[in-house]
mmCIF file of C-alpha atoms in Angstrom:
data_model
loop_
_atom_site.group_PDB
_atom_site.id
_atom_site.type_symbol
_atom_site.label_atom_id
_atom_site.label_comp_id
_atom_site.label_asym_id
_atom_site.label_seq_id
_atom_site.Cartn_x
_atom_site.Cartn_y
_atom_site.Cartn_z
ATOM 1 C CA UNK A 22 150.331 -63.752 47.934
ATOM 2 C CA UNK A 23 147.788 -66.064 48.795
ATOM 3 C CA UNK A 24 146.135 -65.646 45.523
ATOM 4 C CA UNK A 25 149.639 -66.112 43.542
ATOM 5 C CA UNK A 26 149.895 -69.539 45.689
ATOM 6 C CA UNK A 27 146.297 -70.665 44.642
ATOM 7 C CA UNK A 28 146.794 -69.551 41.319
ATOM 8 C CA UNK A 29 150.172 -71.373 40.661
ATOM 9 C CA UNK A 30 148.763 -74.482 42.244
ATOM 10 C CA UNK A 31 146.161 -74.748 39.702
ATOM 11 C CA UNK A 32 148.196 -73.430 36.976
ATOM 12 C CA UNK A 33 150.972 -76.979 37.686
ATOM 13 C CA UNK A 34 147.767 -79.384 37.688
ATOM 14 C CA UNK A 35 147.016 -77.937 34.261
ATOM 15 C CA UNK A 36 150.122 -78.214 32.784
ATOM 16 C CA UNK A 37 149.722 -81.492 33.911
ATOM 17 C CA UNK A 38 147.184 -81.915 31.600
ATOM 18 C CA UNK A 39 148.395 -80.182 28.721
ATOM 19 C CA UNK A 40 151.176 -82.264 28.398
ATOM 20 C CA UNK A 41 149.183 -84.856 27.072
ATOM 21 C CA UNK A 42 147.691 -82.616 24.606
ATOM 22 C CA UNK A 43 150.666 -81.544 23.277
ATOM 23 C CA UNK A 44 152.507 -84.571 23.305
ATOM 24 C CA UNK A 45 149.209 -86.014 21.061
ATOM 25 C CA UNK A 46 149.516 -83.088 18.884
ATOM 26 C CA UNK A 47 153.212 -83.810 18.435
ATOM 27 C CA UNK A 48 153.051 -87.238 17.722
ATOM 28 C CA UNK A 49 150.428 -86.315 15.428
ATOM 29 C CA UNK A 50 152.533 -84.327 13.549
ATOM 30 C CA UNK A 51 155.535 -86.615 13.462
ATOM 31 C CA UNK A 52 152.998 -89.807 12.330
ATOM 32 C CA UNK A 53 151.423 -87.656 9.429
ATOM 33 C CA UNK A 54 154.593 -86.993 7.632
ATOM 34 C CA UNK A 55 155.941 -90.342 8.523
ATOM 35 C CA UNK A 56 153.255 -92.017 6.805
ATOM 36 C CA UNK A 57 152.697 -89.252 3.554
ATOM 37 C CA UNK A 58 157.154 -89.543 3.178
ATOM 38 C CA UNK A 59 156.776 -90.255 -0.562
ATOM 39 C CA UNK A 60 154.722 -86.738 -0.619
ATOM 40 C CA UNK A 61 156.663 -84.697 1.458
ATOM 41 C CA UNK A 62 160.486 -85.101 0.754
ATOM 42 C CA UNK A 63 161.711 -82.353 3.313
ATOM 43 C CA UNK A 64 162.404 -84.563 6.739
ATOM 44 C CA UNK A 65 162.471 -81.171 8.601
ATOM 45 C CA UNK A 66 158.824 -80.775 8.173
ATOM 46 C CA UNK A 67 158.451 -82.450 10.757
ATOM 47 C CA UNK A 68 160.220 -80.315 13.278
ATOM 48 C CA UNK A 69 156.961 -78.619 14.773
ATOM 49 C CA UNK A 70 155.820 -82.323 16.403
ATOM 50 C CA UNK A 71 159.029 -82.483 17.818
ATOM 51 C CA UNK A 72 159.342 -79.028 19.312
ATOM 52 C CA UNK A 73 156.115 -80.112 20.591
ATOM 53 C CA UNK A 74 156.841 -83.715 21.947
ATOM 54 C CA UNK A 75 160.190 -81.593 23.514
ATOM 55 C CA UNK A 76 157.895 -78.773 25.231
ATOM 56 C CA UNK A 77 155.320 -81.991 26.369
ATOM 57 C CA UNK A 78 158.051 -83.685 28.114
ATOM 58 C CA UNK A 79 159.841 -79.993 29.757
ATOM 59 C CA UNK A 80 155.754 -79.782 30.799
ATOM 60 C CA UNK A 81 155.661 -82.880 33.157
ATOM 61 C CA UNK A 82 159.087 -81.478 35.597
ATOM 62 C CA UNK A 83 157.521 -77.902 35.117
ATOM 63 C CA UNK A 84 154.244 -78.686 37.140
ATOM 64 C CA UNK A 85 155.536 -80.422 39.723
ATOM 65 C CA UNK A 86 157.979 -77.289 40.725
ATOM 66 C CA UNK A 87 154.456 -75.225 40.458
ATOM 67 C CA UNK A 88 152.725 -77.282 42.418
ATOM 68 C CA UNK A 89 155.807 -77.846 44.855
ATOM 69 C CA UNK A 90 155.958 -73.719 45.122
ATOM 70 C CA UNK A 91 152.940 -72.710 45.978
ATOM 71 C CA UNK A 92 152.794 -75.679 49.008
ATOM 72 C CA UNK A 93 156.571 -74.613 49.887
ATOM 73 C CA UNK A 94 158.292 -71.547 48.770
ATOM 74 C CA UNK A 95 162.137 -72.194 47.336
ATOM 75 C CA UNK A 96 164.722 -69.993 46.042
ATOM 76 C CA UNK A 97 166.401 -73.181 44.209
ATOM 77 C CA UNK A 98 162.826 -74.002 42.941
ATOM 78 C CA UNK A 99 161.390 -70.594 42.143
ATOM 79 C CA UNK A 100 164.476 -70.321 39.890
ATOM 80 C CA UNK A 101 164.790 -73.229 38.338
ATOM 81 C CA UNK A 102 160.926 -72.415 37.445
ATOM 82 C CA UNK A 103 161.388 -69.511 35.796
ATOM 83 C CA UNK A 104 164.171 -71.096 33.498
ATOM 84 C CA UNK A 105 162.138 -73.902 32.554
ATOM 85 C CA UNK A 106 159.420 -71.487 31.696
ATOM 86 C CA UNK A 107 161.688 -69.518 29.775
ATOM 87 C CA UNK A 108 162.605 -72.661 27.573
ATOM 88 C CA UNK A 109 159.243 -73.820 27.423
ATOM 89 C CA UNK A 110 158.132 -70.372 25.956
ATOM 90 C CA UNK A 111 161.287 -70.542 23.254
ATOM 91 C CA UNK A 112 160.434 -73.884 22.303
ATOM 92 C CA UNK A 113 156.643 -73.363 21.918
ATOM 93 C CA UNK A 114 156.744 -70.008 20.135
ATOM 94 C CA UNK A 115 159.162 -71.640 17.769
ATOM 95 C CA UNK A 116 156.647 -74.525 17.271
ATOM 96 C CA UNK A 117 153.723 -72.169 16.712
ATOM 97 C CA UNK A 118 155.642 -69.926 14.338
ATOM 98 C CA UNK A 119 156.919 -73.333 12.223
ATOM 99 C CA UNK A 120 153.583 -74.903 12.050
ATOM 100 C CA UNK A 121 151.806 -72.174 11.137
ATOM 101 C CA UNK A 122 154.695 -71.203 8.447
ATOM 102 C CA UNK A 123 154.933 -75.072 7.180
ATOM 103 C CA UNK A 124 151.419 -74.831 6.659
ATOM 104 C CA UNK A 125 151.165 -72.440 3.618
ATOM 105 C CA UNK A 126 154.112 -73.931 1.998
ATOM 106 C CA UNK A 127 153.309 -77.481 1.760
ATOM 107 C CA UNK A 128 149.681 -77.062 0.681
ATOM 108 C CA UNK A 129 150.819 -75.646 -2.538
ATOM 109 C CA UNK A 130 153.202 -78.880 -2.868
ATOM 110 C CA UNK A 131 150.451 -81.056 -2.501
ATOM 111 C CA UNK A 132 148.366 -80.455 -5.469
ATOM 112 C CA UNK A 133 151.921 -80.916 -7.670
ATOM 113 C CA UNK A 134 152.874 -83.949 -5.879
ATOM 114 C CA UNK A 135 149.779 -85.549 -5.878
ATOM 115 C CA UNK A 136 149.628 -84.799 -9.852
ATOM 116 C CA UNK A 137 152.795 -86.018 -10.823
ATOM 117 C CA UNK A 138 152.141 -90.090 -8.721
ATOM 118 C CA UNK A 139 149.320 -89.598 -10.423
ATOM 119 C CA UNK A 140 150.337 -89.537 -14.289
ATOM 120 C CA UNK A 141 153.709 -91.731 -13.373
ATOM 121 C CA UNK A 142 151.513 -94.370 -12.014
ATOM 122 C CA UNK A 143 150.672 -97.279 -14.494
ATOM 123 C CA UNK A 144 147.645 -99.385 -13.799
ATOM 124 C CA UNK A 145 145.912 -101.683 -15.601
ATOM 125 C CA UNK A 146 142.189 -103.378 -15.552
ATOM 126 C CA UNK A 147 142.899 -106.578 -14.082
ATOM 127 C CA UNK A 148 143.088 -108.051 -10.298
ATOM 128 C CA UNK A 149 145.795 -106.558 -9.197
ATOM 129 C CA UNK A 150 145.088 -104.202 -6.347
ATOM 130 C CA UNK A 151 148.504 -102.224 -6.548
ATOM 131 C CA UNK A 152 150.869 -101.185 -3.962
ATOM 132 C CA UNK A 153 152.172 -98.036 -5.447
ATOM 133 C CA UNK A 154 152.309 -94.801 -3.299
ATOM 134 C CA UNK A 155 149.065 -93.594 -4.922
ATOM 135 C CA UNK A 156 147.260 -96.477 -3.965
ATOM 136 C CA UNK A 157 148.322 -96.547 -0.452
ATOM 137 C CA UNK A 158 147.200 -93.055 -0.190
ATOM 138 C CA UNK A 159 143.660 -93.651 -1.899
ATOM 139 C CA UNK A 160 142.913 -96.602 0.402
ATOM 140 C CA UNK A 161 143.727 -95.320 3.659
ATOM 141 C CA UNK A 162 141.867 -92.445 2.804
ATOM 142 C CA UNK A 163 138.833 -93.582 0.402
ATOM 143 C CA UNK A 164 139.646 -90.644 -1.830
ATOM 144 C CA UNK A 165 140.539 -91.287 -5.044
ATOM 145 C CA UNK A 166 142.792 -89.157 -7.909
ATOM 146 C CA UNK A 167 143.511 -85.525 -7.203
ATOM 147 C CA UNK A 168 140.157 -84.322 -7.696
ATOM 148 C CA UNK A 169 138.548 -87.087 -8.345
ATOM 149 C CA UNK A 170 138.204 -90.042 -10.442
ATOM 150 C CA UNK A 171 138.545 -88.647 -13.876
ATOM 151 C CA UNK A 172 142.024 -87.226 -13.132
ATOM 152 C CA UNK A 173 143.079 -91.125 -13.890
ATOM 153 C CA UNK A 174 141.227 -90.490 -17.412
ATOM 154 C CA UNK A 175 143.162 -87.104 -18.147
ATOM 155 C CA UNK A 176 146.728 -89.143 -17.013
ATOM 156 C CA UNK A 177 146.100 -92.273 -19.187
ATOM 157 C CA UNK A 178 147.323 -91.889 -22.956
ATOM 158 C CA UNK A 179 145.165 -89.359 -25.596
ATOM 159 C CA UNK A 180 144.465 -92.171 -27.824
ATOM 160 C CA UNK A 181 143.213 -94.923 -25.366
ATOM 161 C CA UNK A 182 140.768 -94.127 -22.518
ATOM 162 C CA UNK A 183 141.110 -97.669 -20.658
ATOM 163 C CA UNK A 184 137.142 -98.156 -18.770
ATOM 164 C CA UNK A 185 138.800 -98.506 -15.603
ATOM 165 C CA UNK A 186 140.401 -96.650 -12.721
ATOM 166 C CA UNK A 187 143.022 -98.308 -9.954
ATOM 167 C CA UNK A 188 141.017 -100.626 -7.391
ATOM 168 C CA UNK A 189 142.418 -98.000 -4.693
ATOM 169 C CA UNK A 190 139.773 -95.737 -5.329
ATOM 170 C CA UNK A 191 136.941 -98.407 -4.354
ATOM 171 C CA UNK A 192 134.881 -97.670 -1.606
ATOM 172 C CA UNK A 193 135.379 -100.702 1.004
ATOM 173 C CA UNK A 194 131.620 -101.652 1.241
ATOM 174 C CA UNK A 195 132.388 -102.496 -2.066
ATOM 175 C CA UNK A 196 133.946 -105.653 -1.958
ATOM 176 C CA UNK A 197 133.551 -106.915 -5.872
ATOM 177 C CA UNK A 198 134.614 -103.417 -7.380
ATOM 178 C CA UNK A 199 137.173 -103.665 -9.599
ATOM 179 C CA UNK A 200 137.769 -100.054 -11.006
ATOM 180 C CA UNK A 201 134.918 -100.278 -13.387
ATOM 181 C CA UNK A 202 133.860 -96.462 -14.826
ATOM 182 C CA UNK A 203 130.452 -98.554 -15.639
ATOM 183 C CA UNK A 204 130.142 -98.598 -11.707
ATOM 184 C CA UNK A 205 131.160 -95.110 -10.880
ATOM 185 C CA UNK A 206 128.837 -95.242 -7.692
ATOM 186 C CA UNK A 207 131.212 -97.741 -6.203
ATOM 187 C CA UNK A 208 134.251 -95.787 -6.793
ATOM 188 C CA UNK A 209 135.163 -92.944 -3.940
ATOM 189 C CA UNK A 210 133.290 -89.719 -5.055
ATOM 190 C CA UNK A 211 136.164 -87.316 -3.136
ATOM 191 C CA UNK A 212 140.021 -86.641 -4.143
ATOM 192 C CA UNK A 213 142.836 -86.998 -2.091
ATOM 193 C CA UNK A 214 143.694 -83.755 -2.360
ATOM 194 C CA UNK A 215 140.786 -82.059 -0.076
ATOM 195 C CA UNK A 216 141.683 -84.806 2.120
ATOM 196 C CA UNK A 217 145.232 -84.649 2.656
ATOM 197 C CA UNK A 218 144.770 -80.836 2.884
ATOM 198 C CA UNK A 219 142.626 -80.650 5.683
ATOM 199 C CA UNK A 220 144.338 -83.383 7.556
ATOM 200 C CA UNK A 221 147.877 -81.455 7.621
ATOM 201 C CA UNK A 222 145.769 -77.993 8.044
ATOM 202 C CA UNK A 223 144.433 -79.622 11.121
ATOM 203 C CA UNK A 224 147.600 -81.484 12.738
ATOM 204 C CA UNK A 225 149.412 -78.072 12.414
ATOM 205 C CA UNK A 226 146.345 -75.999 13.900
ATOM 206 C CA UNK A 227 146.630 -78.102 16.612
ATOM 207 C CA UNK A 228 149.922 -77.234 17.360
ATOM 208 C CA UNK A 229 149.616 -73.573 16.630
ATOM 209 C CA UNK A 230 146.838 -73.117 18.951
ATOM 210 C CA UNK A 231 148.072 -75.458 21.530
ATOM 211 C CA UNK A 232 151.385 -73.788 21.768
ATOM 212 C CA UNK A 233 149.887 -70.139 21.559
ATOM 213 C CA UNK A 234 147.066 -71.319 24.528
ATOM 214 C CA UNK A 235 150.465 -73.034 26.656
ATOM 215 C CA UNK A 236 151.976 -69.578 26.129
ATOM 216 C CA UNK A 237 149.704 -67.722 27.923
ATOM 217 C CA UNK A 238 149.204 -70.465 30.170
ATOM 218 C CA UNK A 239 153.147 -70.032 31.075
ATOM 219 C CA UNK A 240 152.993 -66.232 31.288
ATOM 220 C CA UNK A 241 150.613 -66.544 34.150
ATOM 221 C CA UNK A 242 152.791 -68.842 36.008
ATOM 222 C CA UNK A 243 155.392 -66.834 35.718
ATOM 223 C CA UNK A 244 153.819 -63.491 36.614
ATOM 224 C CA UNK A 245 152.573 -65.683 40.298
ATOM 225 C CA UNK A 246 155.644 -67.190 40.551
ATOM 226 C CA UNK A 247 157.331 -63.351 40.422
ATOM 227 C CA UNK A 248 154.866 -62.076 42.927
ATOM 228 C CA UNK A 249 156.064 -65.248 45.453
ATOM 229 C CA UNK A 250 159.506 -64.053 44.642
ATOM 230 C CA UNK A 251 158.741 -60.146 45.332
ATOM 231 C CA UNK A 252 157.673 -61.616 49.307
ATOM 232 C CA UNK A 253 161.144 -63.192 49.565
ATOM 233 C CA UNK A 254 163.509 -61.734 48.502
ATOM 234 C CA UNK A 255 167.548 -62.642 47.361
ATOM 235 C CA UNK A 256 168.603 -60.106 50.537
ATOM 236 C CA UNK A 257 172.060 -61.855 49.639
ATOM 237 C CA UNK A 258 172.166 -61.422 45.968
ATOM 238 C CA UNK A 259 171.117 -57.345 46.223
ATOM 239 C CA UNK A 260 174.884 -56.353 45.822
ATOM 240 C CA UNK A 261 174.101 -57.537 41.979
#
């Protein structure tokens, strides 16, 4: 019993703790499709942050009834522990199982997506820096076409090659770039599509891991918080 106590008492501080990291990995999740919209049409995709952000929040009440148990046993409290653990479990499992599942299927959207801005977007070689979803993406993350830069060549028209690419796909220490192909050591030597792969392969690792790490986390707590209940027991709730 003693053990159980110690154990649960450490197990509330730490889902004190992991609270934050899922609600970071949640938020995470939510900001990254927020901010890639144009590339991801599906608003559900986003439904493993917010299973997360959910479990985060059902973390915070969660360790304050473990920590409250293990100074003070409580039939109310031991109860009302074990549901929230329940919930926490269903929520986090379905997170994990999303993530991981969202994962596959929108990397092989990517590399379509990212092709089609691509050949719909119309630039030309002037000063114009472009707003366009494709340049948004290449600035914020110094990448530039799918590949790289001559995926602008293959979109432009078969009978003119213009010697320039959008001024999104300048590196920023290059201030005076303009797009020039005579200055291809000023132009971002990565494609967006590496980029934006490993950014929502990492978000939704996060999660996974994080949820399947809580899970285990949660079994534990429950398994003390059973061996409190075992050394008081419902003597008035037998007849059941």
């Amino acid at each position: 019993r003693f053990f159980a106590q110690s154990l649960l008492r450490f197990l509330g501080f730490i889902l004190w703790a992991t609270a934050a990291v899922q609600m970071f990995g949640g938020v995470s999740v939510i900001l990254m499709f927020k901010n890639y919209r144009y590339l991801f049409q599906e608003s559900y995709l986003s439904l493993p942050g917010w299973l997360a952000l959910t479990s985060a929040l059902v973390l915070l009440p969660t360790g304050v009834l473990a920590v409250s148990i293990s100074v003070k046993c409580s039939r109310n409290k031991q109860g009302t522990f074990m549901y929230l653990l329940v919930l926490l479990l269903c929520l986090e499992m379905s997170s994990a199982a999303l993530a991981h599942s969202y994962s596959v299927r929108t990397a092989s959207q990517l590399e379509s997506t990212m092709g089609y801005l691509v050949h719909q977007h119309n630039w030309t070689c002037s000063q114009d820096p472009g707003n366009s979803a494709v340049d948004v993406i290449q600035r914020k993350l110094q990448c530039c076409g799918v590949h790289n830069y001559t995926d602008w060549l293959k979109a432009s028209s078969p009978w003119y090659r213009p010697p320039c690419v959008p001024e999104s796909c300048c590196m920023e220490k290059h201030s005076h770039c303009r797009g020039d192909l005579g200055h291809v050591e000023q132009l971002s030597d990565k494609g967006c599509l590496k980029k934006l792969e490993d950014q929502m392969c990492f978000a939704m690792l996060y999660i996974f891991w994080c949820c399947i790490v809580l899970s285990i986390l949660e079994l534990l707590a429950a398994l003390s918080n059973g061996i409190l209940m075992r050394h008081q027991p419902f003597h008035e709730l037998r007849i059941l």
